[in-house]
PDB file of C-alpha atoms in Angstrom:
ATOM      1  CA  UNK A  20     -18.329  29.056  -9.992  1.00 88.00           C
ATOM      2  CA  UNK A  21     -17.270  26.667 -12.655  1.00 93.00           C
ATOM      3  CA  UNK A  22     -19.142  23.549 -14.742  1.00 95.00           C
ATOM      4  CA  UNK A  23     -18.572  21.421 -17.436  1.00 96.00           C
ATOM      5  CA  UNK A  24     -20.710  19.857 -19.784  1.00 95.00           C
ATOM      6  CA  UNK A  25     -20.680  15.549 -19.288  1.00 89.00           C
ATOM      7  CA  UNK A  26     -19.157  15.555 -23.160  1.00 88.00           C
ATOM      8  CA  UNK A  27     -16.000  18.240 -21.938  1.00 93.00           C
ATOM      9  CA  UNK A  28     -17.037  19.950 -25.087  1.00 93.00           C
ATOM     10  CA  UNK A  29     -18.631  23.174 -22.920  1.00 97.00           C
ATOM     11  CA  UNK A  30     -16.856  25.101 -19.949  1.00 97.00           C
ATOM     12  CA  UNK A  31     -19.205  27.559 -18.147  1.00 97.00           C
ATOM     13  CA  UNK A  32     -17.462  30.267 -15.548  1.00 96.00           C
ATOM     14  CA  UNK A  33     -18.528  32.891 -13.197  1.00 95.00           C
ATOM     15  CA  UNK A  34     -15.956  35.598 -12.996  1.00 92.00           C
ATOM     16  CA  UNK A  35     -16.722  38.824 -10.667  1.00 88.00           C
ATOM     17  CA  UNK A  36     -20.069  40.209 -12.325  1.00 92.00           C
ATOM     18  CA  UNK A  37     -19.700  38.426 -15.862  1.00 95.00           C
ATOM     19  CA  UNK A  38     -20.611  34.858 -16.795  1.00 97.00           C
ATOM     20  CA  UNK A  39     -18.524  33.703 -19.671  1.00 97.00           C
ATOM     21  CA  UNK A  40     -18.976  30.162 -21.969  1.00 97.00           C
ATOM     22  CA  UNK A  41     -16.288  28.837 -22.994  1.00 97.00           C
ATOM     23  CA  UNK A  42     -15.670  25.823 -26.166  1.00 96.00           C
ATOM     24  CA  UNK A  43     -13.036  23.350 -24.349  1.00 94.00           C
ATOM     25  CA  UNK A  44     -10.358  24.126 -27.776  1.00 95.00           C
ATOM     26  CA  UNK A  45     -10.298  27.917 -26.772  1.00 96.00           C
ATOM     27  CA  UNK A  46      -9.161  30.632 -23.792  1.00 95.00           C
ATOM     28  CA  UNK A  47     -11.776  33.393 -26.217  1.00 97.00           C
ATOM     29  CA  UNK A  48     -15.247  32.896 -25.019  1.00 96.00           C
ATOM     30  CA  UNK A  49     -18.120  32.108 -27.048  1.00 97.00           C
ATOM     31  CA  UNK A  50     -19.828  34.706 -25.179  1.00 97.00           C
ATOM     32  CA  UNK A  51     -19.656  36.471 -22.070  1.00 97.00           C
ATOM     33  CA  UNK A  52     -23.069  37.930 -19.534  1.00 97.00           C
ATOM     34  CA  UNK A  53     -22.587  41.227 -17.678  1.00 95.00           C
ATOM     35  CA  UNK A  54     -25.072  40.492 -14.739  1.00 91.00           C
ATOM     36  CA  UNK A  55     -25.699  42.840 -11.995  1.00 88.00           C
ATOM     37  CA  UNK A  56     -23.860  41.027  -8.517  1.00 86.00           C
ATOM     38  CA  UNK A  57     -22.349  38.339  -8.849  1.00 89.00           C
ATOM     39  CA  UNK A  58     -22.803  34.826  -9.391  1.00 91.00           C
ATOM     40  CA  UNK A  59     -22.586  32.482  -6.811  1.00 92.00           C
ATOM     41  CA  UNK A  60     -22.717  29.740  -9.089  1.00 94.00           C
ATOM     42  CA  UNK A  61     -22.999  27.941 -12.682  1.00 97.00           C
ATOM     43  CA  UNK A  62     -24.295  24.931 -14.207  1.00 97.00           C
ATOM     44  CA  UNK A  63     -24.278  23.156 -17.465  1.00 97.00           C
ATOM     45  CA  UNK A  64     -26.158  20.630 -19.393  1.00 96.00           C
ATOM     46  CA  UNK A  65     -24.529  17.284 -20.122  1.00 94.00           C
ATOM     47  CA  UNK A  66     -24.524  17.839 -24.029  1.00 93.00           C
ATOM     48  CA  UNK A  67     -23.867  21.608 -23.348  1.00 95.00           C
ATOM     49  CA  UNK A  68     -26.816  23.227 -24.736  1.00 96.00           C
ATOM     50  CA  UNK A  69     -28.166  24.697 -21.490  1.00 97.00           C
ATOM     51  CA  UNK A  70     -26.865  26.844 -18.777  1.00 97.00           C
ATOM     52  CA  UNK A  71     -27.439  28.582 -15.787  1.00 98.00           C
ATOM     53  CA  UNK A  72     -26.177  31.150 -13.326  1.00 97.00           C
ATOM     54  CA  UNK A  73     -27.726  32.125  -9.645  1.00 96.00           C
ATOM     55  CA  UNK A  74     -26.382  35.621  -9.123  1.00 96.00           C
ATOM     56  CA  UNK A  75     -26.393  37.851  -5.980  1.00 94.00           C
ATOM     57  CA  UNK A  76     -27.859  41.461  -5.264  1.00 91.00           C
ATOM     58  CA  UNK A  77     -30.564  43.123  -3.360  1.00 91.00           C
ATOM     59  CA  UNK A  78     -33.926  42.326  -3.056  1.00 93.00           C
ATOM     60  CA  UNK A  79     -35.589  45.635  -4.177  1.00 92.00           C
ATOM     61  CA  UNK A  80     -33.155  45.788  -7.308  1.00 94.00           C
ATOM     62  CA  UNK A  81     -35.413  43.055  -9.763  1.00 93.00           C
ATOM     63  CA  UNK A  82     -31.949  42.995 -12.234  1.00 91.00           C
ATOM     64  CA  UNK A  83     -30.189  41.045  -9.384  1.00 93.00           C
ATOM     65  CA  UNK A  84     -30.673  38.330  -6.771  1.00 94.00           C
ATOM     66  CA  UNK A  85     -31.304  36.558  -9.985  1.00 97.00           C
ATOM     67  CA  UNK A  86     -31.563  32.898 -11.452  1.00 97.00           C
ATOM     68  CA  UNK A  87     -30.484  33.041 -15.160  1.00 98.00           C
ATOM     69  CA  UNK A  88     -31.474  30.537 -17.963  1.00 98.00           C
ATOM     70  CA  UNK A  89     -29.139  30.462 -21.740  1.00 98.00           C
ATOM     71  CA  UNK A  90     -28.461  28.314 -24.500  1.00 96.00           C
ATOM     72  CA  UNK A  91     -25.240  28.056 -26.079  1.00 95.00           C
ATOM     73  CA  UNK A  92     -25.898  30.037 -29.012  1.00 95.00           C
ATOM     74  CA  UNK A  93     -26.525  33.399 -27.350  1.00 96.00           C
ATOM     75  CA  UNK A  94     -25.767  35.334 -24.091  1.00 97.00           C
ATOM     76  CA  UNK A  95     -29.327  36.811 -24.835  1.00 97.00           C
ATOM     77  CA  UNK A  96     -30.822  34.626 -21.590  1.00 97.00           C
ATOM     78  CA  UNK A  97     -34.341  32.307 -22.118  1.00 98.00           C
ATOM     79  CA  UNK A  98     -35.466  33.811 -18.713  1.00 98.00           C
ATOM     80  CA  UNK A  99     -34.195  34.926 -15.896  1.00 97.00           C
ATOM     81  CA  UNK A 100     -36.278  35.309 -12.871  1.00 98.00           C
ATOM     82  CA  UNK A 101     -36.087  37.570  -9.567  1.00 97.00           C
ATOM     83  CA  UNK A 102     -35.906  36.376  -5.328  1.00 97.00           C
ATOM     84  CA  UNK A 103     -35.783  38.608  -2.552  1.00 96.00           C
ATOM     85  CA  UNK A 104     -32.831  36.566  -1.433  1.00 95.00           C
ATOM     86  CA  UNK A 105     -29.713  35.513  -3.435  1.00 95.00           C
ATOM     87  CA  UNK A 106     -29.590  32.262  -5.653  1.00 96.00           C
ATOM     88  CA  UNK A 107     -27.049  30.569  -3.648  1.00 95.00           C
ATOM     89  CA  UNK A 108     -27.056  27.236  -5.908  1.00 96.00           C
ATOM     90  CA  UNK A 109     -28.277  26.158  -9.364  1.00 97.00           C
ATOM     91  CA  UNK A 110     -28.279  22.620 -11.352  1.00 96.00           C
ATOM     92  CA  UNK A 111     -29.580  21.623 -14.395  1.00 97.00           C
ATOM     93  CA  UNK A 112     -30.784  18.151 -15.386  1.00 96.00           C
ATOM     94  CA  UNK A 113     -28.849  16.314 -17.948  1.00 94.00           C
ATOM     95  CA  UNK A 114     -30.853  17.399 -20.934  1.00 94.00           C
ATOM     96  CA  UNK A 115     -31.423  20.878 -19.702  1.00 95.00           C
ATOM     97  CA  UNK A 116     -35.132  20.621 -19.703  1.00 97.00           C
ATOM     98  CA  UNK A 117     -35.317  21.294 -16.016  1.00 97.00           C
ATOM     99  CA  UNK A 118     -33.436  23.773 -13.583  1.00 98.00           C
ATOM    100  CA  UNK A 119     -33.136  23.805  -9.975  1.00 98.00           C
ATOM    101  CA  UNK A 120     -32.119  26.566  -7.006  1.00 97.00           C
ATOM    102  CA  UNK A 121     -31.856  27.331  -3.673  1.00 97.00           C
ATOM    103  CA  UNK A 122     -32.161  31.224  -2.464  1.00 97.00           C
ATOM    104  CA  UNK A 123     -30.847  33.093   0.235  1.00 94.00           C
ATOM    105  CA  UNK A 124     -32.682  35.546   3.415  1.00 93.00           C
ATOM    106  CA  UNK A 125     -34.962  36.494   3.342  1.00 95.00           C
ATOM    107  CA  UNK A 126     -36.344  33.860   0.640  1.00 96.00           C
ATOM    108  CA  UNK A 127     -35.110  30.583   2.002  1.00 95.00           C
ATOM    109  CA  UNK A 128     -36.260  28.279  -0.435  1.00 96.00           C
ATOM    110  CA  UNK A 129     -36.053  25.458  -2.782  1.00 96.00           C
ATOM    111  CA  UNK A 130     -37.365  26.092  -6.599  1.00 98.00           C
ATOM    112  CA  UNK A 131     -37.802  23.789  -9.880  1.00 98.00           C
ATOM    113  CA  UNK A 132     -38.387  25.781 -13.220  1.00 98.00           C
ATOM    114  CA  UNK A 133     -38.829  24.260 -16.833  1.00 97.00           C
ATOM    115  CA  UNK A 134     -36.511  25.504 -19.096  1.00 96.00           C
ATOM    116  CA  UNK A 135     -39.297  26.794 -21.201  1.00 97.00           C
ATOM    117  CA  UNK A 136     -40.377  29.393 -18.288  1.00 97.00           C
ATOM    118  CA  UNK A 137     -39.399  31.487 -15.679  1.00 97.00           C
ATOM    119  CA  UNK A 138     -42.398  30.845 -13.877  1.00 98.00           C
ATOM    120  CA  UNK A 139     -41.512  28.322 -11.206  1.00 98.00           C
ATOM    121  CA  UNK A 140     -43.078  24.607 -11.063  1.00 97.00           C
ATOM    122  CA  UNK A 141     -41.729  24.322  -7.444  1.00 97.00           C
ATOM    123  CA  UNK A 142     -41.683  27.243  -5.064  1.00 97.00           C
ATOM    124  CA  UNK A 143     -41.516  25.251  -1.497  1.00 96.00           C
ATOM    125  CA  UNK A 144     -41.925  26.554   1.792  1.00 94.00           C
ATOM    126  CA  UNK A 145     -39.250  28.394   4.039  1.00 94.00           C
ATOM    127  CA  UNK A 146     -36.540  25.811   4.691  1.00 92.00           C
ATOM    128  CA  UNK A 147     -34.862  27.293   7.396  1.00 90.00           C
ATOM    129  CA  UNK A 148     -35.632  30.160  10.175  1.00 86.00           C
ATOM    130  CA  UNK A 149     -32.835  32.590   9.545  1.00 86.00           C
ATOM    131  CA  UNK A 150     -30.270  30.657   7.330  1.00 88.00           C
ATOM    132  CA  UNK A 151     -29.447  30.865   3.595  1.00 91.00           C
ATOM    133  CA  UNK A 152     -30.140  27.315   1.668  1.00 94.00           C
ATOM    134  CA  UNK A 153     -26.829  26.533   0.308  1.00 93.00           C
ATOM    135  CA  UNK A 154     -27.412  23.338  -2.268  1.00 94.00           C
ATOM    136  CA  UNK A 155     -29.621  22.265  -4.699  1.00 96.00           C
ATOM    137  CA  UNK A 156     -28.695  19.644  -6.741  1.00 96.00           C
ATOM    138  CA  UNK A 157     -30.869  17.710  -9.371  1.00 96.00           C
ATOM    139  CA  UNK A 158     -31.068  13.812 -10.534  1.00 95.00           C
ATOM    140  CA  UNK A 159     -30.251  13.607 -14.246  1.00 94.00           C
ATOM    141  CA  UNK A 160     -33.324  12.366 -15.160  1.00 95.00           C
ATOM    142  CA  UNK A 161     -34.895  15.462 -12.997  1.00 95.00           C
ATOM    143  CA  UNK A 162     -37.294  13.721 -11.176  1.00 96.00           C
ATOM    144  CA  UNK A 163     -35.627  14.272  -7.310  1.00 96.00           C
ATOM    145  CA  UNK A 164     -33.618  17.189  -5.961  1.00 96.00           C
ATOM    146  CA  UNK A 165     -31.502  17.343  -3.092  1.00 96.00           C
ATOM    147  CA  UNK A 166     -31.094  20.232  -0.657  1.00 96.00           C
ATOM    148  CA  UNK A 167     -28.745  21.488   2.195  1.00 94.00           C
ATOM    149  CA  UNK A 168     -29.051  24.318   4.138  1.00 93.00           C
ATOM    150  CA  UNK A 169     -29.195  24.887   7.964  1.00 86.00           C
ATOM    151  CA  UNK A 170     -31.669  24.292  10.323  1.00 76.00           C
ATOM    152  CA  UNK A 171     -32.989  22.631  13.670  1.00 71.00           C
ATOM    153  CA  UNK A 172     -36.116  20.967  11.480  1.00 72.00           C
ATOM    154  CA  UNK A 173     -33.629  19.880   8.792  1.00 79.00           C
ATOM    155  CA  UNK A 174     -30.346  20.298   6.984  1.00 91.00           C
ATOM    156  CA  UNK A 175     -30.339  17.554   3.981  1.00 95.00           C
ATOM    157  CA  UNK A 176     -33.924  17.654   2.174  1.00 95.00           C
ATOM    158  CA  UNK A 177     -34.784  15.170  -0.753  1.00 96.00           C
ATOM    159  CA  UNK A 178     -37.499  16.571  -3.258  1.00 97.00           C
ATOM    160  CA  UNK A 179     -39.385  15.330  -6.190  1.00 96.00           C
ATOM    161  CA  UNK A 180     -39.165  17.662  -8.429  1.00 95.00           C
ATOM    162  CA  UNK A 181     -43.247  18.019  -8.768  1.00 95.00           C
ATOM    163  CA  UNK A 182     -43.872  18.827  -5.093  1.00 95.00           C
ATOM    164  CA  UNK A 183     -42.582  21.712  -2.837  1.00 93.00           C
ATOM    165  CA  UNK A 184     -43.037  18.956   0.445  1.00 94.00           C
ATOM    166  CA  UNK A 185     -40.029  17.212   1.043  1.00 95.00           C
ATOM    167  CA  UNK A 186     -40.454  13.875   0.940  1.00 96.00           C
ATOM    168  CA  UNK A 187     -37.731  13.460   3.670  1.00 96.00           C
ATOM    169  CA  UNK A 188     -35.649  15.882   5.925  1.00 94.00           C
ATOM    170  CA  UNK A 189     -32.063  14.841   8.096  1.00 94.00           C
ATOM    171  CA  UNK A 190     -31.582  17.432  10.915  1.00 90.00           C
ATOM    172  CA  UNK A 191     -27.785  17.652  11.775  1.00 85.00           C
ATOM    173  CA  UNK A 192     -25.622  17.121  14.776  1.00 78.00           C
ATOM    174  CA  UNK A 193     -26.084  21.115  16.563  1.00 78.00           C
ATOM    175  CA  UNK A 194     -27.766  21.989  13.307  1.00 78.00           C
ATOM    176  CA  UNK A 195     -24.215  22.285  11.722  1.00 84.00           C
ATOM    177  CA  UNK A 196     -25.049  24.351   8.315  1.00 89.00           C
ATOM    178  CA  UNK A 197     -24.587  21.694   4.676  1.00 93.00           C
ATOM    179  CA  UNK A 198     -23.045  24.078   2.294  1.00 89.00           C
ATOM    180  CA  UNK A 199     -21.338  20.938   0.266  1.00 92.00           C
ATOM    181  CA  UNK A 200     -23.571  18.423  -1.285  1.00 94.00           C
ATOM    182  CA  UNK A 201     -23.523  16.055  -4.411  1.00 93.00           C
ATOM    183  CA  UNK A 202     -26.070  13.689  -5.989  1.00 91.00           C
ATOM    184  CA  UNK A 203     -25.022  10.892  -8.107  1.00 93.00           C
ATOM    185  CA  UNK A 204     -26.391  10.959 -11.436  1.00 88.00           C
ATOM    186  CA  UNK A 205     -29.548   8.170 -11.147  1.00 90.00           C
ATOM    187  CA  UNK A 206     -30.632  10.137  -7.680  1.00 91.00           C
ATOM    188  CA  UNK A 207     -29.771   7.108  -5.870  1.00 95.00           C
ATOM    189  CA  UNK A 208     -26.962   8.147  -3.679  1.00 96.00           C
ATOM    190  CA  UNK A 209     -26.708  11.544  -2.051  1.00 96.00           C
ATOM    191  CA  UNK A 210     -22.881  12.823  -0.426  1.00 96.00           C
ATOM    192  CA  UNK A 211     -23.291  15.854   2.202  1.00 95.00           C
ATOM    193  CA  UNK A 212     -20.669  17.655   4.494  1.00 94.00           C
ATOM    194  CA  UNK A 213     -21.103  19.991   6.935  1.00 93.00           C
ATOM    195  CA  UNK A 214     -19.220  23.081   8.742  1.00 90.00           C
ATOM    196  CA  UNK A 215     -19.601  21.433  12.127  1.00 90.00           C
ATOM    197  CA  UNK A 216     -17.373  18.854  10.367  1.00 92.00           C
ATOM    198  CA  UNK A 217     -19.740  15.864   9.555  1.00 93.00           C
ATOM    199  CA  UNK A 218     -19.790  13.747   6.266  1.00 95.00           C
ATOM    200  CA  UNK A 219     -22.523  11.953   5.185  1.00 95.00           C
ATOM    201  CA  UNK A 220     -24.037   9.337   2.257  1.00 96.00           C
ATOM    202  CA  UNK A 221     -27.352   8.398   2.029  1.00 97.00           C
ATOM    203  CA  UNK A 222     -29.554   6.314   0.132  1.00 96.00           C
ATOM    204  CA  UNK A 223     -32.897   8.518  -1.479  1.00 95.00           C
ATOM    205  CA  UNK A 224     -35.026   6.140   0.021  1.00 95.00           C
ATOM    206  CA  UNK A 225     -34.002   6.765   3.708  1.00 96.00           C
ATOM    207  CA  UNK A 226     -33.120   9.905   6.184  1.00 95.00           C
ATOM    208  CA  UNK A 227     -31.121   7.769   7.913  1.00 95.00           C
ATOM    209  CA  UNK A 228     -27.085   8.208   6.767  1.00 95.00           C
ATOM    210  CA  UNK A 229     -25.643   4.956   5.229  1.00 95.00           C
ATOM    211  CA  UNK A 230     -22.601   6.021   6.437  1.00 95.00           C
ATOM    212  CA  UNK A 231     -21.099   8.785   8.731  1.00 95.00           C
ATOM    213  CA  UNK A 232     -18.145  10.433   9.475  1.00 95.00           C
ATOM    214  CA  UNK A 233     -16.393  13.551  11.656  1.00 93.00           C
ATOM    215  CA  UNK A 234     -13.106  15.272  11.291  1.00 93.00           C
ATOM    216  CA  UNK A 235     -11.592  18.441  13.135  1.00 92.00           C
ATOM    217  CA  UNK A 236     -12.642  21.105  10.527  1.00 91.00           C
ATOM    218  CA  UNK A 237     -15.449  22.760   9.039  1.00 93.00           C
ATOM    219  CA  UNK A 238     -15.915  21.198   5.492  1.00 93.00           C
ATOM    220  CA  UNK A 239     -16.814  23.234   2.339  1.00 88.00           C
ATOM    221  CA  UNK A 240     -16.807  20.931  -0.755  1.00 90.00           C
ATOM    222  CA  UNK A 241     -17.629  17.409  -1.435  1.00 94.00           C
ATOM    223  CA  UNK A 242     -18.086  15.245  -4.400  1.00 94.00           C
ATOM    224  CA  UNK A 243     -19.498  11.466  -4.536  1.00 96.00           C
ATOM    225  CA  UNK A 244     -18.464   8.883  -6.706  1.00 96.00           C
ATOM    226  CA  UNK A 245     -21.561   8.033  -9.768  1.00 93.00           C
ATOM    227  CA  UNK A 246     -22.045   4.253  -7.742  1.00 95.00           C
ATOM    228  CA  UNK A 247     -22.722   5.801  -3.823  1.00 95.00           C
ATOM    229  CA  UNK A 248     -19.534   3.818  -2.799  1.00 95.00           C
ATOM    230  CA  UNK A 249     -17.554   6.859  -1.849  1.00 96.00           C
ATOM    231  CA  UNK A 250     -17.435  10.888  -1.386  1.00 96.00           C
ATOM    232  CA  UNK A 251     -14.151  13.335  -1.404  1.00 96.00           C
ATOM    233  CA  UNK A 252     -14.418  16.197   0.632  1.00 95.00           C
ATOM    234  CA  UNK A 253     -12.319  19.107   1.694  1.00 93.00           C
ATOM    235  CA  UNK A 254     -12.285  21.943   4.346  1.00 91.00           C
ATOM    236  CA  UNK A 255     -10.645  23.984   6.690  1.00 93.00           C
ATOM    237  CA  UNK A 256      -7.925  20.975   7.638  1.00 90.00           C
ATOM    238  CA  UNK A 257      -6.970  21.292   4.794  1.00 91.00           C
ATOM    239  CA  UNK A 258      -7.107  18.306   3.665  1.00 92.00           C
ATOM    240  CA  UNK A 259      -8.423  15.864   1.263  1.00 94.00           C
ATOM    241  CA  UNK A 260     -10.690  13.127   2.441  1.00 94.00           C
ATOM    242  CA  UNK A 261     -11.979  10.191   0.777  1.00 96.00           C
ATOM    243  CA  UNK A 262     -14.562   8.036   2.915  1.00 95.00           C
ATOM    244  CA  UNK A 263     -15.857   5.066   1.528  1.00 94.00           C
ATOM    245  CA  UNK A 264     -18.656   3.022   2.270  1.00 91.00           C
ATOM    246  CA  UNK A 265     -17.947   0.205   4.951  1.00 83.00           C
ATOM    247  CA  UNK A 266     -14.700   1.736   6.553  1.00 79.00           C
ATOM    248  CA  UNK A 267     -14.721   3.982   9.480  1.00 76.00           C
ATOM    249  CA  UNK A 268     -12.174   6.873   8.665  1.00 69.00           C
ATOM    250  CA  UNK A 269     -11.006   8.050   5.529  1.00 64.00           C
TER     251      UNK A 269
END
């Protein structure tokens, strides 16, 4: 996994079992993280104070399966704090001062921690049956969250980050898994794609897509533009799709 801070001043980067920061004027790394597993993915602060890595592992091994909290200064971490299933995602809100993941089986959950503790404001219910929960993606203001993960009940949640009920769910077409989802920075506009080969955007204040489409692939990445109007997405097609609001294909 890779991040940058909002400024470009920060770079953080998950290679194998190490999690390196990096100034933007160098290739020598401020400092670099020896974790056990590794991480399945970064995050940065928008000024590039505050970081964060959700690492991989076993569940009986408390050094692993891992969501990990630093500031710039030191690769000496804030917190770190231990799932029984992998931290599959992480994101930070803009000023750092909140931190958001989604875990793995056996967990299968959404959390919200405070920078300040590893003790978790938000531990929700299982999301899913027997599935990981891929995404978790914060607002920059950290007041909502967005999820994906697979399920029958639902596959896009929207949290506020002070409750552990969602305050709405979107079940799939076949309960194709989300493993790509992006929230614009005011929490207004959420972008999802799925492996069954669905793209969505909706608004936070409905379940119901604003827009939809499908395309002959599984899809694994997808970004959305800071106004809602239009995501970019990518899979197994490979090929680069840009959807916008208002037109049918891409």
């Amino acid at each position: 996994g890779i991040d940058i801070s909002r400024d470009g001043s920060k770079i953080i980067a998950s290679i194998a079992e190490s999690t390196l920061l990096f100034d933007s004027s160098s290739n020598k790394p401020l400092w670099r993280y020896d974790q056990v597993g590794n991480a399945y993915n970064v995050a940065i602060s928008k000024d590039g104070k505050y970081m964060a890595a959700g690492t991989g592992g076993t569940e009986s091994n408390t050094n692993s399966n891992l969501l990990i909290l630093w500031n710039e200064k030191s690769n000496k971490p804030l917190w770190q704090y231990h799932s029984s299933g992998n931290f599959h995602d992480v994101s930070l809100s803009d000023d750092g001062k909140y931190v958001v993941g989604a875990t793995g089986c056996p967990d299968r959950r959404f959390y919200v921690f405070s920078r300040d503790s590893n003790i978790p404001i938000v531990k929700s219910e299982m999301l899913t049956r027997d599935s990981p929960v891929h995404r978790a993606k914060i607002s920059a203001d950290g007041s909502l969250a967005a999820v994906g993960s697979e399920s029958d009940a639902g596959a896009v949640f929207l949290f506020k980050t002070n409750s552990k009920e969602p305050v709405w769910k979107f079940p799939t077409q076949s309960g194709s898994s989300v493993r790509a989802l992006n929230f614009t920075p005011d929490g207004k506009f959420i972008g999802a794609a799925t492996f069954g080969g669905q793209a969505y955007i909706f608004e936070s204040g409905s379940n119901q897509p604003v827009a939809s489409w499908t395309v002959d692939g599984a899809l694994g990445g997808v970004d959305i533009a800071d106004d809602g109007t239009f995501i970019a997405t990518g899979g197994t097609d490979k090929k680069l799709h840009i959807f916008e609001k208002g037109k049918t294909t891409g």
